[in-house]
Amino acid sequence: MRSLTRGVVLLAVGGLVVAGCGREENGGDTGGGAEAESVAEGEATGTVEVWAMGAEGESLDVLAEDFMAENPEAEVRVTPVPWEAAHDKIATAIAAGDVPDVSMVGSTWMGEFAATGALDPTPTDLIDEDSFFQGAWDTTVYDGTSYGVPWYVETRLVFYRSDLAEQAGAEEPADWDSLKSMAAGLQEAGARWGLNLQPGSTGAWQTFMPFAWQNGATLVDDEGNYTLDSPEMVEALEYYASYFDEGLASTAVAQPGELESGFADGSIGAFVSGPWHVTLVEEQGGEGFEEQYALAHMPEEESATSFVGGGDLVVFRDAENREAAWKFLEYLSRPEVQQKWYETVSALPAVESAWESGELADDPKLALFGEQLQEAQSAPAIPTWEQVAAVIDAQIEAVVVGGADPAAAVAEMQAQAESIGTGG
């Protein structure tokens, strides 16, 4: 199993990924708000300035060199930027009117930056929406218009100790009832906690919202109004909290390394997470541990929706070399280039056809992530999402740790979200 990029870990922890949303949340297809200009045919020329974050920023020169070999009159200059500094650096550059041509953007930031008018609409004559996973594409859509391309993705599956499940006679989870039954069975087989779920704190919404989506809940309606106080949301929060109430999950936030070590020693029977944890748990468990655990799709109620995250690439309206910038993004979106990028930094491709051959098709664990990407959502692309996400995180913790009533917590989510607004 190839080691998965730690850059994706940073995205997940920071809540960047990971994150756009399903079409229902974003409010429609590309092309509603702003009109994209076409890109002329022919080779790229001139200099393209690129900001890229984390491990991707340190390795993007590999692909830039190939692009320049195809376009000898073009030069791509990559500036690596730490993820922790990226948001403020981009915001400051937009405010000052001093932007690069291209930048990686955490996908929960897309609405915020698109609302400023700083991003160039995606040219539909050059970039084909249908080549991407739909959930990933939707991370680029704000007010009906796409403002970039999804570059790489992640989604979440259920990791579980298959040896303990077999010992307990527990089946792979298929729906909410069987997920809870498996968690109880894992405890009977010796796990202290049947299922690790985030009890609150930053990013808890990423673990909780898939259950809400599975139950038919939404975050906003087609007009952009918040819909947090639905019966479906209440029911999902009641289900989520029941794991803690019944002693199947711990109300303590796992500290760095605790989840991996607990899963390896069997004290944590299962958890929900992304592809980076494949490497982390196998490193922790040691030789042969890959035979002691398995992955399962998210449980299905009305749907089997998971969270989708990753990184997007954008071109700025004030780019000095717009045409070459978009040609570079089109190049990065080619299936064979996406596969090479996976081979370089283990970032999972956002282009569906890139999963049809090589390790991504042959490795059964990786292939499961590709299958789950067919049914995945994230947050709506609205400028104020980070503030609303913090409200959801706090109310999850109020229920799970503080014992608040789920219906009251959901009503508070709605009230605070309406007070914050959408920023549109």
Tab-separated table of C-alpha atoms in Angstrom:
chain	number	residue	atom	x	y	z
A	1	MET	CA	0.000	0.000	0.000
A	2	ARG	CA	1.432	3.350	-1.050
A	3	SER	CA	1.946	5.892	1.712
A	4	LEU	CA	-0.812	8.499	1.475
A	5	THR	CA	0.126	12.150	1.561
A	6	ARG	CA	0.329	13.945	4.883
A	7	GLY	CA	-0.871	17.048	3.033
A	8	VAL	CA	-4.303	15.455	2.936
A	9	VAL	CA	-4.064	14.985	6.700
A	10	LEU	CA	-3.550	18.707	7.094
A	11	LEU	CA	-6.550	19.389	4.896
A	12	ALA	CA	-8.766	17.144	6.961
A	13	VAL	CA	-7.621	18.528	10.285
A	14	GLY	CA	-8.016	22.071	9.073
A	15	GLY	CA	-11.446	21.371	7.602
A	16	LEU	CA	-10.322	22.495	4.188
A	17	VAL	CA	-11.235	19.440	2.500
A	18	VAL	CA	-12.269	18.389	2.369
A	19	ALA	CA	-14.639	20.472	1.142
A	20	GLY	CA	-17.320	21.379	-1.165
A	21	CYS	CA	-20.729	19.916	-1.356
A	22	GLY	CA	-23.199	17.903	-3.299
A	23	ARG	CA	-25.184	19.514	-6.071
A	24	GLU	CA	-28.249	19.911	-3.884
A	25	GLU	CA	-26.296	21.979	-1.378
A	26	ASN	CA	-24.566	24.201	-3.915
A	27	GLY	CA	-27.676	25.060	-5.807
A	28	GLY	CA	-27.208	23.900	-9.359
A	29	ASP	CA	-25.013	23.445	-12.376
A	30	THR	CA	-22.168	25.550	-13.606
A	31	GLY	CA	-22.946	28.775	-15.355
A	32	GLY	CA	-25.604	30.526	-13.318
A	33	GLY	CA	-23.857	33.586	-11.935
A	34	ALA	CA	-20.921	34.726	-14.077
A	35	GLU	CA	-20.037	34.002	-17.684
A	36	ALA	CA	-16.722	32.299	-18.437
A	37	GLU	CA	-14.481	33.561	-21.212
A	38	SER	CA	-13.136	31.038	-23.686
A	39	VAL	CA	-9.479	30.044	-23.939
A	40	ALA	CA	-7.704	30.195	-27.281
A	41	GLU	CA	-6.335	27.002	-28.792
A	42	GLY	CA	-2.621	26.385	-29.084
A	43	GLU	CA	0.347	25.985	-26.788
A	44	ALA	CA	0.725	27.966	-23.592
A	45	THR	CA	3.233	30.803	-23.575
A	46	GLY	CA	4.661	33.119	-20.968
A	47	THR	CA	5.121	32.784	-17.216
A	48	VAL	CA	2.534	31.199	-14.916
A	49	GLU	CA	2.909	32.017	-11.225
A	50	VAL	CA	1.460	29.281	-8.963
A	51	TRP	CA	0.929	29.067	-5.212
A	52	ALA	CA	0.648	25.487	-3.959
A	53	MET	CA	0.302	24.265	-0.402
A	54	GLY	CA	1.803	21.537	1.749
A	55	ALA	CA	3.380	18.456	0.180
A	56	GLU	CA	1.779	19.393	-3.128
A	57	GLY	CA	3.626	22.697	-3.195
A	58	GLU	CA	6.904	20.937	-2.586
A	59	SER	CA	6.362	18.441	-5.422
A	60	LEU	CA	4.391	20.289	-8.102
A	61	ASP	CA	7.559	21.051	-10.054
A	62	VAL	CA	7.442	17.416	-11.239
A	63	LEU	CA	4.284	18.127	-13.234
A	64	ALA	CA	5.297	21.677	-14.092
A	65	GLU	CA	8.395	20.373	-15.862
A	66	ASP	CA	6.294	17.994	-17.961
A	67	PHE	CA	3.914	20.827	-18.863
A	68	MET	CA	6.808	23.040	-19.896
A	69	ALA	CA	8.201	20.233	-22.062
A	70	GLU	CA	4.866	20.206	-23.939
A	71	ASN	CA	4.773	24.006	-23.997
A	72	PRO	CA	8.365	25.157	-24.493
A	73	GLU	CA	7.396	28.827	-24.651
A	74	ALA	CA	5.820	28.655	-21.175
A	75	GLU	CA	7.415	28.807	-17.732
A	76	VAL	CA	5.653	27.646	-14.539
A	77	ARG	CA	6.989	29.085	-11.297
A	78	VAL	CA	5.729	27.296	-8.170
A	79	THR	CA	5.823	28.957	-4.750
A	80	PRO	CA	5.218	26.490	-1.873
A	81	VAL	CA	2.980	27.912	0.876
A	82	PRO	CA	2.354	26.275	4.279
A	83	TRP	CA	-1.309	25.363	4.738
A	84	GLU	CA	-1.489	27.207	8.031
A	85	ALA	CA	-0.542	30.468	6.298
A	86	ALA	CA	-2.467	29.902	3.072
A	87	HIS	CA	-5.866	31.423	3.834
A	88	ASP	CA	-4.520	34.734	5.098
A	89	LYS	CA	-1.950	34.918	2.317
A	90	ILE	CA	-4.624	34.501	-0.351
A	91	ALA	CA	-7.025	36.929	1.353
A	92	THR	CA	-4.279	39.550	1.682
A	93	ALA	CA	-3.268	39.124	-1.964
A	94	ILE	CA	-6.858	39.576	-3.121
A	95	ALA	CA	-7.291	42.700	-1.013
A	96	ALA	CA	-4.044	44.153	-2.354
A	97	GLY	CA	-4.739	43.181	-5.962
A	98	ASP	CA	-1.421	41.353	-6.028
A	99	VAL	CA	-2.349	37.762	-6.825
A	100	PRO	CA	-0.552	34.938	-8.640
A	101	ASP	CA	-2.041	33.416	-11.771
A	102	VAL	CA	-3.000	30.142	-10.072
A	103	SER	CA	-3.461	29.018	-6.488
A	104	MET	CA	-4.519	25.954	-4.602
A	105	VAL	CA	-7.523	26.746	-2.416
A	106	GLY	CA	-8.958	24.798	0.481
A	107	SER	CA	-12.362	23.919	-0.873
A	108	THR	CA	-14.322	25.238	2.120
A	109	TRP	CA	-12.812	28.617	1.200
A	110	MET	CA	-14.189	28.611	-2.344
A	111	GLY	CA	-17.395	30.464	-1.519
A	112	GLU	CA	-15.564	33.083	0.512
A	113	PHE	CA	-13.055	33.882	-2.204
A	114	ALA	CA	-15.501	33.566	-5.126
A	115	ALA	CA	-17.811	36.082	-3.424
A	116	THR	CA	-15.076	38.713	-3.616
A	117	GLY	CA	-15.131	38.541	-7.410
A	118	ALA	CA	-11.442	37.627	-7.406
A	119	LEU	CA	-11.779	34.226	-9.111
A	120	ASP	CA	-12.087	33.625	-12.834
A	121	PRO	CA	-15.046	31.448	-13.921
A	122	THR	CA	-14.061	28.046	-15.267
A	123	PRO	CA	-13.930	28.052	-19.089
A	124	THR	CA	-16.324	25.291	-20.118
A	125	ASP	CA	-14.792	25.048	-23.588
A	126	LEU	CA	-11.555	23.824	-21.986
A	127	ILE	CA	-12.573	22.037	-18.764
A	128	ASP	CA	-15.099	19.177	-18.885
A	129	GLU	CA	-17.260	18.984	-15.764
A	130	ASP	CA	-18.325	15.422	-16.576
A	131	SER	CA	-14.793	14.077	-16.204
A	132	PHE	CA	-14.755	14.795	-12.443
A	133	PHE	CA	-16.491	13.140	-9.520
A	134	GLN	CA	-19.652	15.188	-9.116
A	135	GLY	CA	-19.149	15.860	-5.415
A	136	ALA	CA	-15.631	17.070	-6.117
A	137	TRP	CA	-16.746	19.321	-8.994
A	138	ASP	CA	-19.413	20.873	-6.822
A	139	THR	CA	-16.765	22.137	-4.424
A	140	THR	CA	-15.845	24.659	-7.137
A	141	VAL	CA	-19.407	25.971	-7.634
A	142	TYR	CA	-20.563	29.232	-6.094
A	143	ASP	CA	-23.886	30.845	-6.997
A	144	GLY	CA	-24.316	28.486	-9.916
A	145	THR	CA	-20.902	29.088	-11.475
A	146	SER	CA	-17.714	27.031	-11.262
A	147	TYR	CA	-14.577	28.958	-10.297
A	148	GLY	CA	-11.816	26.388	-10.632
A	149	VAL	CA	-11.139	22.677	-10.910
A	150	PRO	CA	-10.992	19.986	-8.232
A	151	TRP	CA	-7.445	18.687	-8.180
A	152	TYR	CA	-7.393	15.845	-5.699
A	153	VAL	CA	-9.955	14.373	-3.362
A	154	GLU	CA	-10.569	12.412	-0.213
A	155	THR	CA	-13.651	10.846	1.285
A	156	ARG	CA	-14.474	8.888	4.445
A	157	LEU	CA	-15.111	5.188	5.052
A	158	VAL	CA	-15.677	3.030	8.118
A	159	PHE	CA	-12.429	1.436	9.330
A	160	TYR	CA	-13.142	-1.594	11.529
A	161	ARG	CA	-11.245	-4.442	13.168
A	162	SER	CA	-12.437	-7.316	11.021
A	163	ASP	CA	-10.784	-9.875	13.298
A	164	LEU	CA	-12.811	-8.645	16.281
A	165	ALA	CA	-15.960	-8.420	14.164
A	166	GLU	CA	-15.518	-12.017	13.068
A	167	GLN	CA	-14.941	-13.077	16.665
A	168	ALA	CA	-18.192	-11.351	17.656
A	169	GLY	CA	-20.147	-12.641	14.661
A	170	ALA	CA	-20.796	-9.043	13.583
A	171	GLU	CA	-21.445	-8.347	9.915
A	172	GLU	CA	-20.029	-5.488	7.865
A	173	PRO	CA	-22.218	-2.424	8.488
A	174	ALA	CA	-24.817	-1.728	5.815
A	175	ASP	CA	-27.190	0.701	7.556
A	176	TRP	CA	-27.485	2.588	10.834
A	177	ASP	CA	-28.779	-0.409	12.775
A	178	SER	CA	-26.023	-2.742	11.605
A	179	LEU	CA	-23.346	-0.093	12.251
A	180	LYS	CA	-24.487	0.148	15.850
A	181	SER	CA	-24.745	-3.638	16.148
A	182	MET	CA	-21.203	-3.991	14.882
A	183	ALA	CA	-19.950	-1.385	17.367
A	184	ALA	CA	-21.589	-3.331	20.193
A	185	GLY	CA	-20.126	-6.573	18.882
A	186	LEU	CA	-16.642	-5.097	18.746
A	187	GLN	CA	-16.988	-4.174	22.403
A	188	GLU	CA	-18.092	-7.702	23.227
A	189	ALA	CA	-14.938	-8.932	21.469
A	190	GLY	CA	-12.743	-6.785	23.725
A	191	ALA	CA	-12.695	-3.245	22.347
A	192	ARG	CA	-13.156	-0.545	24.967
A	193	TRP	CA	-14.926	1.663	22.435
A	194	GLY	CA	-16.954	0.165	19.623
A	195	LEU	CA	-16.838	3.209	17.349
A	196	ASN	CA	-14.762	6.356	17.637
A	197	LEU	CA	-16.719	9.480	16.627
A	198	GLN	CA	-15.690	13.092	17.156
A	199	PRO	CA	-17.637	14.390	20.182
A	200	GLY	CA	-17.216	18.035	19.296
A	201	SER	CA	-14.359	20.499	18.776
A	202	THR	CA	-13.155	21.864	15.429
A	203	GLY	CA	-14.187	19.792	12.440
A	204	ALA	CA	-16.768	17.623	14.220
A	205	TRP	CA	-19.309	18.596	11.549
A	206	GLN	CA	-17.308	16.595	8.995
A	207	THR	CA	-17.949	13.411	10.970
A	208	PHE	CA	-21.548	14.206	11.884
A	209	MET	CA	-22.945	15.626	8.641
A	210	PRO	CA	-22.621	12.404	6.611
A	211	PHE	CA	-25.140	10.839	9.006
A	212	ALA	CA	-27.434	13.829	8.500
A	213	TRP	CA	-27.122	13.586	4.712
A	214	GLN	CA	-27.761	9.848	4.894
A	215	ASN	CA	-31.023	10.711	6.654
A	216	GLY	CA	-32.102	13.224	4.004
A	217	ALA	CA	-31.075	16.414	5.845
A	218	THR	CA	-29.670	19.431	4.019
A	219	LEU	CA	-27.743	22.518	5.058
A	220	VAL	CA	-29.303	25.030	2.670
A	221	ASP	CA	-32.200	24.943	0.215
A	222	ASP	CA	-32.165	25.842	-3.466
A	223	GLU	CA	-32.633	29.534	-2.598
A	224	GLY	CA	-29.657	29.491	-0.239
A	225	ASN	CA	-31.684	29.560	2.989
A	226	TYR	CA	-30.396	27.535	5.923
A	227	THR	CA	-32.293	24.297	6.599
A	228	LEU	CA	-30.481	23.118	9.713
A	229	ASP	CA	-33.581	22.770	11.903
A	230	SER	CA	-35.217	19.924	9.999
A	231	PRO	CA	-36.654	16.761	11.611
A	232	GLU	CA	-34.087	14.793	9.608
A	233	MET	CA	-31.251	16.758	11.229
A	234	VAL	CA	-32.685	16.218	14.712
A	235	GLU	CA	-33.027	12.494	14.105
A	236	ALA	CA	-29.457	12.250	12.813
A	237	LEU	CA	-28.090	14.093	15.847
A	238	GLU	CA	-30.093	11.813	18.154
A	239	TYR	CA	-28.605	8.777	16.405
A	240	TYR	CA	-25.090	10.226	16.540
A	241	ALA	CA	-25.421	11.064	20.252
A	242	SER	CA	-26.751	7.604	21.051
A	243	TYR	CA	-23.286	6.095	20.536
A	244	PHE	CA	-22.007	8.237	23.388
A	245	ASP	CA	-25.103	7.800	25.537
A	246	GLU	CA	-24.858	4.005	25.234
A	247	GLY	CA	-21.148	3.903	26.001
A	248	LEU	CA	-20.147	2.777	22.523
A	249	ALA	CA	-18.064	5.919	21.863
A	250	SER	CA	-15.868	8.066	24.095
A	251	THR	CA	-16.784	11.672	24.855
A	252	ALA	CA	-13.071	12.562	24.998
A	253	VAL	CA	-11.462	13.979	21.857
A	254	ALA	CA	-8.712	11.597	20.720
A	255	GLN	CA	-5.271	13.109	21.139
A	256	PRO	CA	-2.660	12.812	18.353
A	257	GLY	CA	-1.723	9.177	17.893
A	258	GLU	CA	-4.406	7.792	20.230
A	259	LEU	CA	-6.774	6.756	17.473
A	260	GLU	CA	-4.110	4.871	15.548
A	261	SER	CA	-2.624	3.157	18.606
A	262	GLY	CA	-6.077	2.319	19.983
A	263	PHE	CA	-7.144	0.780	16.688
A	264	ALA	CA	-3.909	-1.197	16.471
A	265	ASP	CA	-4.173	-2.615	19.999
A	266	GLY	CA	-7.903	-3.302	19.687
A	267	SER	CA	-9.156	-0.855	22.280
A	268	ILE	CA	-10.923	1.101	19.497
A	269	GLY	CA	-12.962	-1.218	17.330
A	270	ALA	CA	-13.907	1.126	14.499
A	271	PHE	CA	-13.729	4.744	13.336
A	272	VAL	CA	-14.697	6.911	10.372
A	273	SER	CA	-11.879	8.559	8.442
A	274	GLY	CA	-10.158	9.146	5.126
A	275	PRO	CA	-7.487	7.480	2.993
A	276	TRP	CA	-4.530	8.878	4.933
A	277	HIS	CA	-5.412	6.564	7.818
A	278	VAL	CA	-4.651	3.463	5.747
A	279	THR	CA	-0.949	4.168	6.044
A	280	LEU	CA	-1.129	5.443	9.616
A	281	VAL	CA	-2.872	2.387	11.065
A	282	GLU	CA	-0.730	-0.067	9.133
A	283	GLU	CA	2.425	1.647	10.328
A	284	GLN	CA	1.102	1.525	13.892
A	285	GLY	CA	-0.105	-2.071	13.687
A	286	GLY	CA	3.053	-3.448	12.139
A	287	GLU	CA	3.607	-6.370	9.811
A	288	GLY	CA	0.462	-8.306	9.000
A	289	PHE	CA	-1.927	-5.732	10.454
A	290	GLU	CA	-3.503	-5.149	7.047
A	291	GLU	CA	-5.177	-8.541	7.488
A	292	GLN	CA	-6.734	-7.556	10.826
A	293	TYR	CA	-8.888	-4.675	9.656
A	294	ALA	CA	-11.208	-3.839	6.786
A	295	LEU	CA	-12.964	-0.848	5.240
A	296	ALA	CA	-16.694	-0.471	4.633
A	297	HIS	CA	-18.812	2.052	2.781
A	298	MET	CA	-20.763	4.505	4.874
A	299	PRO	CA	-24.068	3.080	6.157
A	300	GLU	CA	-27.182	3.623	4.086
A	301	GLU	CA	-30.457	5.081	5.300
A	302	GLU	CA	-32.039	7.208	2.579
A	303	SER	CA	-28.566	7.331	1.071
A	304	ALA	CA	-25.039	6.168	1.897
A	305	THR	CA	-23.482	9.610	1.651
A	306	SER	CA	-19.998	10.380	2.913
A	307	PHE	CA	-17.948	13.563	3.144
A	308	VAL	CA	-15.851	14.713	0.201
A	309	GLY	CA	-12.798	16.890	0.590
A	310	GLY	CA	-9.577	17.700	-1.176
A	311	GLY	CA	-7.913	20.628	-2.862
A	312	ASP	CA	-9.097	22.893	-5.683
A	313	LEU	CA	-7.129	24.983	-8.148
A	314	VAL	CA	-8.256	28.466	-9.183
A	315	VAL	CA	-7.229	31.154	-11.646
A	316	PHE	CA	-7.580	34.766	-10.502
A	317	ARG	CA	-9.397	37.401	-12.552
A	318	ASP	CA	-6.345	39.630	-12.189
A	319	ALA	CA	-3.986	36.895	-13.418
A	320	GLU	CA	-1.330	38.326	-15.715
A	321	ASN	CA	-1.341	35.180	-17.845
A	322	ARG	CA	-4.913	33.855	-17.715
A	323	GLU	CA	-4.745	31.758	-20.883
A	324	ALA	CA	-1.618	29.846	-19.899
A	325	ALA	CA	-2.915	29.471	-16.355
A	326	TRP	CA	-6.072	27.697	-17.524
A	327	LYS	CA	-4.067	25.550	-19.938
A	328	PHE	CA	-1.929	24.463	-17.001
A	329	LEU	CA	-5.053	23.523	-15.019
A	330	GLU	CA	-6.429	21.608	-18.005
A	331	TYR	CA	-3.121	19.723	-18.184
A	332	LEU	CA	-3.265	18.872	-14.477
A	333	SER	CA	-6.795	17.500	-15.025
A	334	ARG	CA	-5.788	14.907	-17.599
A	335	PRO	CA	-6.243	11.315	-16.333
A	336	GLU	CA	-2.667	10.274	-17.011
A	337	VAL	CA	-1.340	13.376	-15.232
A	338	GLN	CA	-3.624	12.742	-12.275
A	339	GLN	CA	-2.275	9.194	-12.076
A	340	LYS	CA	1.298	10.476	-12.126
A	341	TRP	CA	0.413	12.924	-9.353
A	342	TYR	CA	-0.899	10.024	-7.272
A	343	GLU	CA	2.360	8.156	-7.899
A	344	THR	CA	4.271	11.262	-6.820
A	345	VAL	CA	2.488	12.332	-3.615
A	346	SER	CA	-0.365	9.766	-3.240
A	347	ALA	CA	-3.070	12.429	-3.677
A	348	LEU	CA	-6.240	10.696	-4.886
A	349	PRO	CA	-7.448	11.876	-8.325
A	350	ALA	CA	-10.556	14.019	-8.745
A	351	VAL	CA	-10.938	12.765	-12.335
A	352	GLU	CA	-12.995	9.567	-12.415
A	353	SER	CA	-11.213	7.861	-15.314
A	354	ALA	CA	-7.866	8.130	-13.517
A	355	TRP	CA	-9.123	5.354	-11.199
A	356	GLU	CA	-9.620	2.846	-14.016
A	357	SER	CA	-6.094	1.420	-14.104
A	358	GLY	CA	-2.964	0.988	-12.006
A	359	GLU	CA	-2.824	0.792	-8.227
A	360	LEU	CA	-5.987	2.847	-7.795
A	361	ALA	CA	-7.958	0.135	-9.603
A	362	ASP	CA	-6.024	-2.873	-8.327
A	363	ASP	CA	-5.759	-2.114	-4.603
A	364	PRO	CA	-9.101	-3.098	-3.008
A	365	LYS	CA	-8.829	-0.583	-0.140
A	366	LEU	CA	-8.102	2.330	-2.462
A	367	ALA	CA	-10.815	1.209	-4.862
A	368	LEU	CA	-13.375	1.466	-2.042
A	369	PHE	CA	-12.575	5.159	-1.665
A	370	GLY	CA	-13.155	5.613	-5.383
A	371	GLU	CA	-16.534	3.881	-5.092
A	372	GLN	CA	-17.542	6.013	-2.101
A	373	LEU	CA	-16.706	9.174	-4.044
A	374	GLN	CA	-19.723	8.416	-6.213
A	375	GLU	CA	-21.875	9.340	-3.216
A	376	ALA	CA	-20.251	12.142	-1.247
A	377	GLN	CA	-20.999	15.728	-0.215
A	378	SER	CA	-19.528	18.533	1.808
A	379	ALA	CA	-20.402	22.037	2.871
A	380	PRO	CA	-22.176	24.580	0.642
A	381	ALA	CA	-19.871	27.058	-1.038
A	382	ILE	CA	-20.932	30.126	0.934
A	383	PRO	CA	-18.596	32.873	2.189
A	384	THR	CA	-19.558	32.432	5.845
A	385	TRP	CA	-19.314	28.653	5.990
A	386	GLU	CA	-16.397	28.519	8.446
A	387	GLN	CA	-18.432	30.530	10.978
A	388	VAL	CA	-21.479	28.299	10.536
A	389	ALA	CA	-19.313	25.177	10.813
A	390	ALA	CA	-18.035	26.410	14.179
A	391	VAL	CA	-21.636	26.747	15.368
A	392	ILE	CA	-22.419	23.165	14.316
A	393	ASP	CA	-19.256	21.915	16.036
A	394	ALA	CA	-20.259	23.661	19.263
A	395	GLN	CA	-23.802	22.303	19.233
A	396	ILE	CA	-22.623	18.749	18.566
A	397	GLU	CA	-20.431	19.076	21.650
A	398	ALA	CA	-23.310	20.580	23.644
A	399	VAL	CA	-25.373	17.454	22.951
A	400	VAL	CA	-22.681	14.789	23.191
A	401	VAL	CA	-20.692	16.145	26.134
A	402	GLY	CA	-23.123	18.569	27.775
A	403	GLY	CA	-26.289	16.536	27.457
A	404	ALA	CA	-28.261	19.192	25.571
A	405	ASP	CA	-31.470	18.209	23.820
A	406	PRO	CA	-30.776	17.469	20.115
A	407	ALA	CA	-33.875	19.362	18.976
A	408	ALA	CA	-32.827	22.418	20.973
A	409	ALA	CA	-29.290	22.162	19.630
A	410	VAL	CA	-30.489	22.003	16.037
A	411	ALA	CA	-32.769	25.003	16.620
A	412	GLU	CA	-29.758	26.896	17.984
A	413	MET	CA	-27.721	25.931	14.920
A	414	GLN	CA	-30.436	27.403	12.714
A	415	ALA	CA	-30.811	30.587	14.746
A	416	GLN	CA	-27.091	31.306	14.831
A	417	ALA	CA	-26.644	30.438	11.160
A	418	GLU	CA	-29.441	32.834	10.185
A	419	SER	CA	-27.807	35.524	12.332
A	420	ILE	CA	-24.461	34.940	10.597
A	421	GLY	CA	-26.043	34.897	7.168
A	422	THR	CA	-24.628	33.448	3.979
A	423	GLY	CA	-22.459	36.414	3.057
A	424	GLY	CA	-23.715	36.303	-0.487
